[in-house]
XYZ file of C-alpha atoms in Angstrom:
487
model
C -67.557 19.887 120.559
C -68.306 21.421 117.307
C -70.697 18.664 115.583
C -70.741 20.607 112.300
C -68.973 18.071 109.613
C -66.246 19.790 107.832
C -67.129 19.907 104.067
C -64.317 17.829 101.999
C -62.549 19.756 99.107
C -62.282 18.209 95.745
C -59.242 17.515 93.488
C -59.900 20.893 91.665
C -61.298 23.799 92.323
C -64.470 25.037 90.003
C -62.334 27.644 88.510
C -59.452 25.188 87.950
C -61.909 23.032 86.183
C -62.840 25.690 83.962
C -59.378 26.825 82.906
C -58.266 23.202 82.278
C -61.309 22.613 80.182
C -60.322 25.765 78.132
C -56.783 24.452 77.842
C -57.901 21.138 76.369
C -60.452 22.588 73.986
C -57.506 24.973 72.771
C -55.053 21.998 72.198
C -57.792 19.780 70.230
C -58.651 22.979 68.384
C -54.811 23.260 67.494
C -54.336 19.822 66.413
C -57.242 19.728 64.554
C -56.046 23.004 62.361
C -52.322 21.673 61.837
C -53.538 17.982 61.095
C -51.508 16.723 64.359
C -54.004 13.913 64.876
C -52.534 12.050 61.808
C -49.133 12.339 63.701
C -50.381 10.921 66.871
C -51.947 8.269 64.877
C -48.926 7.423 63.389
C -46.804 7.680 66.447
C -49.175 4.946 68.100
C -50.064 2.741 65.311
C -46.466 3.084 63.425
C -45.504 -0.774 63.854
C -48.762 -1.736 62.272
C -49.295 1.108 59.576
C -46.110 2.468 58.328
C -44.902 1.236 55.227
C -41.645 -0.883 54.791
C -40.303 1.069 51.830
C -40.343 5.149 50.913
C -41.144 6.851 48.104
C -37.731 7.455 46.038
C -36.347 4.370 47.737
C -34.044 2.047 45.606
C -35.155 -1.462 45.797
C -35.064 -4.918 43.978
C -37.734 -7.229 43.177
C -37.545 -10.550 45.269
C -36.333 -13.483 43.667
C -39.281 -15.209 45.121
C -41.776 -12.916 44.254
C -45.061 -14.418 42.688
C -47.755 -11.774 41.264
C -48.856 -8.182 41.492
C -52.117 -7.543 43.008
C -53.239 -7.030 39.560
C -52.213 -10.670 38.791
C -49.045 -9.905 36.847
C -46.371 -12.599 36.691
C -43.376 -11.315 38.300
C -40.888 -14.118 37.370
C -39.334 -12.132 34.577
C -38.361 -9.308 37.093
C -36.940 -11.299 39.907
C -33.653 -9.207 41.410
C -34.480 -6.266 39.146
C -33.416 -3.072 40.523
C -35.779 -0.244 40.636
C -37.494 2.613 42.415
C -40.314 3.282 44.407
C -42.464 5.885 42.510
C -45.946 5.702 44.410
C -47.369 4.205 47.448
C -50.821 2.933 47.429
C -52.446 2.092 50.981
C -55.580 0.210 52.202
C -56.995 0.041 55.152
C -59.282 -2.507 56.738
C -61.824 -2.436 59.746
C -59.319 -2.886 62.370
C -57.097 -0.150 60.895
C -54.386 -2.432 59.548
C -52.991 -1.203 56.527
C -51.670 -2.967 53.300
C -49.158 -1.230 51.264
C -48.417 -1.899 47.458
C -46.092 0.087 45.306
C -45.530 1.420 41.769
C -42.011 0.359 40.805
C -40.178 2.098 37.991
C -37.005 0.832 36.402
C -34.277 2.776 34.407
C -35.101 0.848 31.077
C -38.530 2.471 31.261
C -40.718 -0.351 32.225
C -42.880 -0.274 35.504
C -44.740 -2.337 37.548
C -48.209 -1.663 39.480
C -49.389 -3.217 42.769
C -46.275 -4.877 43.787
C -46.921 -6.000 47.356
C -44.160 -5.432 50.267
C -43.318 -9.097 50.321
C -42.520 -8.897 46.835
C -39.630 -6.226 47.209
C -36.178 -6.292 49.319
C -33.605 -3.970 49.956
C -31.515 -3.345 46.933
C -28.201 -5.398 46.911
C -24.997 -3.978 46.086
C -23.311 -5.229 43.030
C -20.768 -8.072 43.370
C -17.942 -5.911 41.832
C -17.176 -2.338 41.325
C -15.663 -0.245 38.366
C -11.965 -0.958 38.367
C -12.259 -4.560 40.159
C -10.319 -7.365 38.497
C -12.495 -10.382 38.015
C -12.356 -13.569 35.759
C -14.730 -15.255 33.406
C -16.381 -17.963 35.139
C -15.766 -21.533 34.067
C -19.697 -21.675 34.060
C -20.277 -18.615 31.868
C -22.562 -19.479 29.064
C -23.239 -16.252 27.030
C -23.800 -12.556 27.541
C -26.951 -10.810 27.561
C -26.680 -10.331 23.580
C -26.416 -14.084 23.320
C -22.553 -14.346 22.390
C -21.051 -17.242 23.558
C -18.243 -16.435 26.125
C -16.994 -20.033 25.999
C -13.429 -18.821 24.693
C -13.154 -16.572 27.415
C -13.500 -18.707 30.497
C -10.737 -18.405 32.765
C -9.291 -15.078 31.546
C -9.022 -12.141 33.698
C -10.612 -9.263 33.179
C -11.257 -5.575 34.585
C -14.453 -4.035 35.253
C -15.398 -0.542 33.242
C -19.079 -0.238 34.063
C -21.586 -1.646 35.980
C -25.464 -1.152 35.260
C -28.707 -2.886 36.353
C -29.731 -5.719 34.142
C -33.034 -5.719 32.729
C -32.670 -8.203 30.080
C -33.644 -11.651 31.787
C -34.879 -12.996 35.154
C -31.559 -13.325 36.466
C -31.619 -9.367 37.187
C -29.118 -7.962 39.676
C -26.181 -5.925 37.417
C -24.439 -6.490 34.155
C -20.872 -5.498 33.366
C -18.578 -4.292 30.729
C -15.143 -5.555 30.831
C -11.786 -5.400 29.490
C -9.578 -8.600 29.292
C -6.061 -8.413 29.986
C -5.770 -9.408 26.141
C -7.162 -5.734 25.546
C -10.440 -7.241 24.118
C -13.763 -5.541 25.622
C -16.764 -7.701 26.533
C -20.150 -5.778 27.104
C -23.725 -6.731 29.073
C -21.959 -9.632 30.670
C -24.331 -10.786 33.516
C -23.102 -11.417 37.042
C -23.104 -14.888 36.835
C -20.609 -15.005 34.152
C -18.007 -13.621 36.635
C -15.993 -15.191 39.257
C -13.320 -14.038 41.964
C -9.740 -13.914 41.297
C -7.489 -15.939 43.704
C -5.586 -13.410 45.451
C -1.858 -14.845 46.207
C -1.071 -13.631 49.644
C 2.780 -12.834 49.112
C 4.364 -10.513 51.840
C 7.351 -8.156 51.389
C 8.098 -9.316 54.797
C 8.385 -12.734 54.232
C 11.645 -14.946 53.738
C 12.075 -16.120 49.983
C 11.241 -19.880 51.599
C 7.597 -18.386 53.068
C 7.051 -17.030 49.541
C 7.872 -20.223 47.783
C 5.445 -22.053 49.761
C 2.492 -19.300 49.115
C 3.042 -19.831 45.633
C 2.975 -23.614 46.037
C -0.306 -23.599 47.718
C -1.546 -20.968 45.002
C -0.808 -23.375 42.393
C -2.008 -26.459 44.272
C -5.392 -24.544 44.272
C -5.316 -23.838 40.929
C -4.745 -27.329 40.004
C -7.695 -28.302 42.032
C -9.707 -25.867 40.333
C -8.930 -25.456 36.688
C -9.665 -22.046 35.205
C -8.074 -20.053 38.137
C -6.699 -16.772 37.887
C -3.752 -16.329 40.155
C -3.370 -12.624 40.844
C 0.067 -11.543 42.597
C 0.119 -8.442 44.510
C 2.158 -5.459 43.802
C 5.343 -5.034 45.455
C 8.474 -6.681 45.693
C 8.860 -10.391 47.076
C 11.538 -12.802 47.620
C 11.448 -16.171 46.007
C 14.433 -18.789 45.274
C 16.381 -21.169 47.224
C 19.735 -22.778 47.830
C 18.221 -26.149 47.605
C 15.974 -25.552 44.488
C 15.482 -29.278 43.870
C 13.577 -29.509 46.989
C 12.108 -26.126 47.136
C 10.478 -25.896 43.895
C 7.194 -25.002 42.179
C 5.056 -27.165 40.271
C 2.946 -25.253 37.370
C -0.724 -26.164 36.994
C -2.665 -26.391 33.838
C -5.521 -24.082 33.068
C -3.990 -21.082 35.005
C -3.360 -17.625 34.488
C -0.624 -16.173 36.856
C -0.639 -12.481 36.448
C 1.461 -9.766 37.838
C 0.376 -6.110 38.785
C 3.568 -4.141 39.432
C 5.158 -7.372 40.919
C 8.715 -7.945 41.234
C 9.707 -11.333 42.313
C 13.413 -10.911 43.765
C 15.401 -14.401 43.275
C 17.731 -15.347 45.986
C 19.757 -18.386 44.828
C 18.013 -20.258 42.470
C 14.134 -20.836 41.543
C 12.755 -23.771 39.624
C 9.358 -23.905 38.408
C 8.418 -27.162 36.589
C 5.704 -28.103 34.081
C 5.531 -31.912 34.666
C 4.382 -34.534 31.529
C 1.054 -35.925 32.403
C 1.122 -38.746 29.501
C 3.229 -39.716 26.378
C 1.825 -37.337 24.403
C 3.648 -34.306 23.203
C 0.575 -32.081 24.319
C 0.115 -33.953 27.605
C 1.609 -31.702 30.206
C 0.754 -28.263 31.519
C -1.765 -26.958 29.311
C -3.399 -23.644 28.821
C -0.821 -21.600 31.092
C -0.554 -17.784 30.754
C 2.052 -15.576 32.818
C 2.059 -11.948 32.570
C 2.975 -8.794 33.895
C 5.933 -10.114 36.490
C 9.429 -9.105 37.092
C 11.610 -11.791 38.133
C 14.951 -9.769 39.231
C 18.147 -10.925 40.912
C 18.054 -9.916 44.393
C 21.921 -9.053 43.655
C 22.172 -7.532 40.850
C 26.109 -7.855 40.489
C 26.536 -11.508 40.781
C 22.801 -12.317 39.341
C 20.622 -15.376 40.291
C 18.943 -18.188 38.378
C 15.249 -18.496 37.608
C 14.115 -21.316 35.370
C 10.902 -22.539 34.149
C 11.243 -26.297 32.620
C 8.500 -27.897 30.761
C 8.287 -31.773 29.743
C 5.576 -31.619 27.102
C 2.779 -29.327 27.073
C 0.519 -26.998 25.010
C -0.810 -23.637 24.714
C 1.353 -21.417 26.856
C 1.061 -17.607 26.396
C 4.113 -16.153 28.193
C 3.846 -12.019 27.700
C 4.782 -8.801 29.114
C 7.438 -10.233 31.644
C 10.747 -9.217 32.610
C 13.562 -11.364 33.691
C 16.641 -9.004 34.910
C 19.885 -10.739 35.631
C 18.334 -14.124 36.405
C 20.213 -16.171 33.443
C 22.956 -18.018 35.143
C 25.788 -19.257 32.933
C 25.351 -22.458 31.025
C 21.556 -22.230 31.950
C 18.431 -21.173 30.569
C 15.326 -19.418 31.541
C 12.881 -21.195 29.704
C 13.782 -24.938 28.963
C 11.048 -26.126 26.594
C 10.720 -30.090 26.311
C 8.440 -30.821 23.671
C 6.271 -27.945 24.275
C 3.554 -27.092 21.735
C 1.261 -24.465 20.346
C 2.542 -21.493 22.225
C 3.466 -17.869 22.315
C 6.123 -15.704 23.884
C 5.469 -12.079 23.117
C 6.641 -8.651 24.325
C 8.927 -9.944 27.266
C 12.317 -8.770 28.277
C 15.348 -10.960 29.010
C 18.008 -8.702 30.515
C 21.594 -9.675 31.318
C 23.450 -13.061 30.808
C 26.263 -14.756 33.148
C 27.820 -11.531 34.369
C 31.115 -13.758 35.444
C 31.712 -13.759 31.484
C 31.477 -10.028 30.789
C 35.586 -9.697 30.905
C 36.138 -12.699 29.259
C 37.078 -11.886 25.660
C 38.130 -15.121 24.349
C 36.735 -18.688 25.130
C 39.611 -21.105 26.512
C 40.213 -24.019 24.475
C 39.319 -26.281 27.725
C 35.867 -24.622 28.047
C 32.757 -25.484 27.807
C 31.235 -23.530 24.705
C 27.523 -24.216 25.869
C 28.684 -21.752 28.732
C 28.839 -18.783 26.280
C 25.825 -19.222 24.021
C 23.307 -20.756 26.524
C 19.827 -19.965 25.449
C 17.374 -17.746 27.314
C 14.572 -19.516 25.487
C 15.824 -23.102 24.619
C 13.492 -25.222 22.445
C 14.407 -28.914 23.458
C 13.386 -32.489 22.745
C 11.858 -34.344 25.398
C 12.861 -37.784 25.721
C 13.704 -40.137 28.601
C 17.417 -40.233 28.334
C 17.824 -37.391 31.217
C 19.846 -35.275 29.384
C 17.701 -32.631 27.731
C 16.903 -31.930 31.350
C 19.913 -32.291 32.969
C 18.172 -34.568 35.102
C 16.321 -32.437 37.089
C 12.956 -33.621 36.103
C 14.194 -37.092 35.869
C 15.062 -36.985 39.490
C 12.050 -35.779 40.758
C 9.177 -37.219 38.442
C 8.339 -41.123 38.810
C 6.779 -41.129 35.552
C 9.690 -39.549 33.631
C 10.749 -42.477 31.949
C 7.402 -43.962 30.780
C 5.975 -40.495 29.631
C 9.104 -39.966 27.631
C 9.335 -43.206 25.708
C 8.433 -40.976 22.573
C 10.817 -38.342 21.526
C 8.568 -34.988 21.107
C 10.346 -31.720 19.385
C 9.113 -28.476 20.183
C 6.509 -27.435 17.470
C 4.437 -24.120 16.540
C 5.950 -22.163 19.045
C 5.975 -18.281 18.183
C 8.517 -15.683 19.730
C 7.819 -12.034 18.832
C 8.202 -8.629 19.837
C 10.710 -9.599 22.793
C 14.039 -7.890 23.751
C 17.017 -9.542 24.556
C 19.313 -7.095 26.273
C 22.429 -6.078 28.167
C 22.180 -5.131 31.745
C 23.975 -1.894 33.053
C 24.144 -0.791 36.009
C 22.994 2.735 37.595
C 26.082 4.246 36.450
C 25.859 2.831 33.088
C 28.617 0.341 33.319
C 27.924 -2.799 31.589
C 27.306 -5.805 34.042
C 26.225 -8.352 31.763
C 25.652 -9.061 27.799
C 22.264 -10.176 26.146
C 21.441 -13.635 25.423
C 20.562 -15.979 22.928
C 17.629 -17.970 21.758
C 17.084 -21.525 19.933
C 18.441 -24.642 20.089
C 22.058 -26.285 20.178
C 21.466 -29.855 20.212
C 18.387 -31.112 18.789
C 15.921 -30.714 16.008
C 12.739 -28.550 16.155
C 9.296 -28.432 14.631
C 8.040 -25.033 13.537
C 9.348 -22.170 15.652
C 8.387 -18.740 14.416
C 11.065 -15.942 15.599
C 10.220 -12.585 14.388
C 10.102 -8.909 15.266
C 12.366 -9.363 18.281
C 15.404 -7.183 19.259
C 18.773 -8.492 20.297
C 21.119 -6.079 21.425
C 24.933 -6.574 22.567
C 24.660 -10.490 22.342
C 27.285 -12.195 24.286
C 28.176 -14.537 21.186
C 28.926 -11.574 18.843
C 32.100 -11.116 21.024
C 33.573 -14.345 20.067
C 35.392 -15.250 17.073
C 33.466 -18.471 16.789
C 30.618 -16.435 15.846
C 32.015 -16.636 12.267
C 32.027 -20.583 12.167
C 29.748 -21.799 14.711
C 26.097 -21.485 14.410
C 25.355 -21.778 17.805
C 27.395 -18.310 18.365
C 24.413 -16.646 16.486
C 21.574 -14.533 18.375
C 19.330 -17.071 16.903
C 20.337 -20.453 16.275
C 18.993 -23.711 15.177
C 20.017 -27.042 13.716
C 20.155 -27.357 9.942
C 17.147 -29.927 10.237
C 14.889 -27.665 12.384
C 11.613 -25.987 10.901
C 12.378 -22.310 12.048
C 10.898 -19.461 10.329
C 13.314 -16.370 11.273
C 12.436 -12.682 10.234
C 12.186 -9.118 10.781
C 14.631 -9.197 14.000
C 17.117 -6.496 14.767
C 20.453 -7.520 15.926
C 22.645 -4.808 16.854
């Protein structure tokens, strides 16, 4: 037996160890030359040592930021939007790194020594250029100190968005154009609010869209200063039972169309109910603009009517009413409305069934032939002026209408009252009239309107009966009629 002990071999031969050592020295030398040790350091200590924000990054000063490392108070800079210009670091004995930042702002100011805790990632503005907004009910003043109270609840379109460096609110400021065409500049974000987007659907039935409108006005009644924004497109409304399926208007409301066509099937009644015994005690501060009300059937027409019992400060502008003026009815029946404006609207077509009637039969109701598109009525509790419509719906009708109120201080300007012709040029319906045939009025200004092919001009009664004029009032009314075109 060979008693010689076998010599154990190591893991590496000597030559291999020498080669491995040379390789390791080469790698370390390469890392030293290329600066790769710092890369490894960041890789292994990244979580503990990398800055949260990077040079050139857009950031905001936190709304809770206190002071810089130099002791500068940051309260004035809350929510300001800026950029990281420089990053400063300080390492402690345990290799923990603290970062501070130099922040610059577009107004030329800058901050030194801002801690990471005082910065947040930049938030997007609430609104973009072209967005529809409204001036908020809580709006105080713009950033130049101009009071915004007169504009509360008005619709506006965003023209420009920029960072706000004027005060501690920070964030963003806006330039806007109101629907009236007036522009407002340097409006803080807090002075703007969202409009209520009315979710009408072109696939809905008229009854379904009626309900959506009711819900929208109910919301506006609970939230004064609301802009109800209608979508673009065509939407059915109306009913065969309008005394049940009606709309109740709300005060302090803007109803705004945007290439919106409401196609009326049957009849659509929208009511503004009285809220007290005073003439102005009804729907107040109501604006309606940019909507076309159009009969679903343009041969036979339909019926759309807004009836107001009292009310104040209505602005009805830039709407079109096409073949929705039924025989012996009105589009606006205004009982004692005060201080309102009707401007740049188009009323097209009245009572197509009368188009072929060249003479008024002796037994006919003359009202069928001159019924006004806009009637300036006197509100009382007799149930005659409203045809019993509001009387049958409003339990307060008798008590709220115990004092008779005339329409007063209403201006009707730049409107057109036109006939309706079909696509082939055939006359379907003549144009309508405005005024009052059964009571007096307060001041009604009718100026710079156009009346074309009014139905009343067809009849011999236009020579002897004041009601058979395109513009007609009683002898004791206080109308101011001027510069209208009648052709």
